[in-house]
Amino acid sequence: MKYILNFLFLLFCSFSISAQTDTYNGWIDKSAKFIENNRLDSAAVALQKAMRLDPANENNAVLLLNLGILQRQLRQTDDAYISFTASLGNNPDPVLVLHNRASLLCDLGRFDEAMEDY
């Protein structure tokens, strides 16, 4: 009986964790935990899943900036450029986005484009 109760408890806990992950904020929290554990590729996927759940969320511009930073660290430069550019639309701090995109462009040797962002 004790084993059955323990099993049911673990099953319940796993369902509650899964339910939390399947929300916009749950995926963002999961992304932060992945970053803490240096699992940047998983963190990027978690941010993408959050944005897919709520594409109209006003916080997506900030998530796109963070996604671009992760992609740059993962050397996914084309994806990082796209994420930074998409983040510009509604970002509350476009200067930060432009700085990150310009820095990426410098890494790619595209100095004229980088100067436009600086």
Coordinates of C-alpha atoms in Angstrom, one line a residue:
M1 CA 0.0 0.0 0.0
K2 CA 2.8 2.4 0.9
Y3 CA 4.4 1.8 -2.5
I4 CA 1.1 2.5 -4.3
L5 CA 0.7 5.8 -2.4
N6 CA 4.3 6.8 -3.2
F7 CA 3.8 6.0 -6.8
L8 CA 0.6 8.0 -7.0
F9 CA 2.3 10.9 -5.2
L10 CA 5.1 10.9 -7.8
L11 CA 2.7 10.6 -10.6
F12 CA 0.7 13.6 -9.3
C13 CA 3.9 15.6 -8.9
S14 CA 5.0 14.8 -12.5
F15 CA 1.6 15.9 -13.8
S16 CA 1.7 19.2 -11.9
I17 CA 5.3 19.9 -13.1
S18 CA 4.2 19.1 -16.7
A19 CA 1.1 21.4 -16.3
Q20 CA 3.3 24.3 -15.1
T21 CA 5.7 23.8 -18.1
D22 CA 2.9 24.0 -20.6
T23 CA 2.2 27.6 -19.8
Y24 CA 3.9 30.7 -21.2
N25 CA 5.5 31.5 -17.9
G26 CA 6.3 27.9 -17.3
W27 CA 8.4 27.7 -20.4
I28 CA 10.1 31.0 -19.5
D29 CA 11.0 29.6 -16.1
K30 CA 12.2 26.4 -17.6
S31 CA 14.4 28.4 -20.0
A32 CA 16.0 30.2 -17.0
K33 CA 16.7 26.9 -15.3
F34 CA 18.3 25.6 -18.5
I35 CA 20.5 28.7 -18.6
E36 CA 21.6 28.1 -15.0
N37 CA 22.6 24.6 -16.0
N38 CA 24.4 25.9 -19.1
R39 CA 22.0 24.1 -21.4
L40 CA 21.7 27.0 -23.9
D41 CA 20.2 25.0 -26.7
S42 CA 17.4 23.8 -24.5
A43 CA 16.9 27.3 -23.1
A44 CA 16.4 28.6 -26.7
V45 CA 13.8 25.9 -27.5
A46 CA 11.9 26.7 -24.3
L47 CA 11.7 30.4 -25.2
Q48 CA 10.5 29.4 -28.7
K49 CA 7.8 27.2 -27.1
A50 CA 6.7 30.1 -24.8
M51 CA 6.3 32.4 -27.8
R52 CA 4.4 29.8 -29.8
L53 CA 1.9 29.4 -26.9
D54 CA 1.1 33.2 -26.9
P55 CA 2.3 34.8 -30.1
A56 CA 0.6 38.1 -29.3
N57 CA 2.2 38.5 -25.8
E58 CA 3.7 41.9 -25.4
N59 CA 6.7 40.3 -23.6
N60 CA 7.8 38.4 -26.7
A61 CA 10.0 41.2 -27.9
V62 CA 12.1 40.7 -24.8
L63 CA 12.1 37.0 -25.3
L64 CA 13.3 37.4 -28.9
L65 CA 16.2 39.5 -27.6
N66 CA 17.1 36.8 -25.1
L67 CA 16.7 34.2 -27.8
G68 CA 19.0 36.1 -30.1
I69 CA 21.6 36.3 -27.3
L70 CA 21.4 32.5 -26.8
Q71 CA 21.6 31.8 -30.5
R72 CA 24.6 34.0 -30.8
Q73 CA 26.3 32.1 -28.0
L74 CA 25.4 28.9 -29.8
R75 CA 26.9 30.3 -33.0
Q76 CA 23.6 30.3 -34.8
T77 CA 24.4 33.7 -36.3
D78 CA 21.7 33.8 -39.0
D79 CA 19.0 32.9 -36.5
A80 CA 20.4 35.4 -34.0
Y81 CA 20.2 38.2 -36.6
I82 CA 16.6 37.3 -37.3
S83 CA 15.7 37.2 -33.6
F84 CA 17.3 40.6 -32.9
T85 CA 15.6 42.1 -35.9
A86 CA 12.2 40.7 -34.9
S87 CA 12.7 42.0 -31.4
L88 CA 13.1 45.6 -32.6
G89 CA 9.4 46.0 -33.3
N90 CA 8.0 46.3 -29.8
N91 CA 11.0 46.1 -27.6
P92 CA 10.9 48.6 -24.7
D93 CA 14.6 49.0 -25.0
P94 CA 15.5 49.1 -28.7
V95 CA 19.0 50.5 -28.0
L96 CA 19.9 47.3 -26.3
V97 CA 18.6 45.3 -29.2
L98 CA 20.5 47.5 -31.7
H99 CA 23.7 47.1 -29.7
N100 CA 23.4 43.3 -29.7
R101 CA 22.7 43.2 -33.4
A102 CA 25.6 45.6 -34.2
S103 CA 27.9 43.5 -32.1
L104 CA 26.8 40.4 -34.0
L105 CA 27.3 42.1 -37.3
C106 CA 30.8 43.1 -36.3
D107 CA 31.5 39.4 -35.5
L108 CA 30.3 38.6 -39.0
G109 CA 32.5 41.3 -40.6
R110 CA 29.5 43.4 -41.7
F111 CA 30.9 46.6 -40.3
D112 CA 28.9 49.1 -42.5
E113 CA 25.6 47.5 -41.3
A114 CA 26.9 47.5 -37.7
M115 CA 27.6 51.2 -37.9
E116 CA 24.0 51.9 -38.8
D117 CA 22.9 50.1 -35.6
Y118 CA 25.4 51.9 -33.4

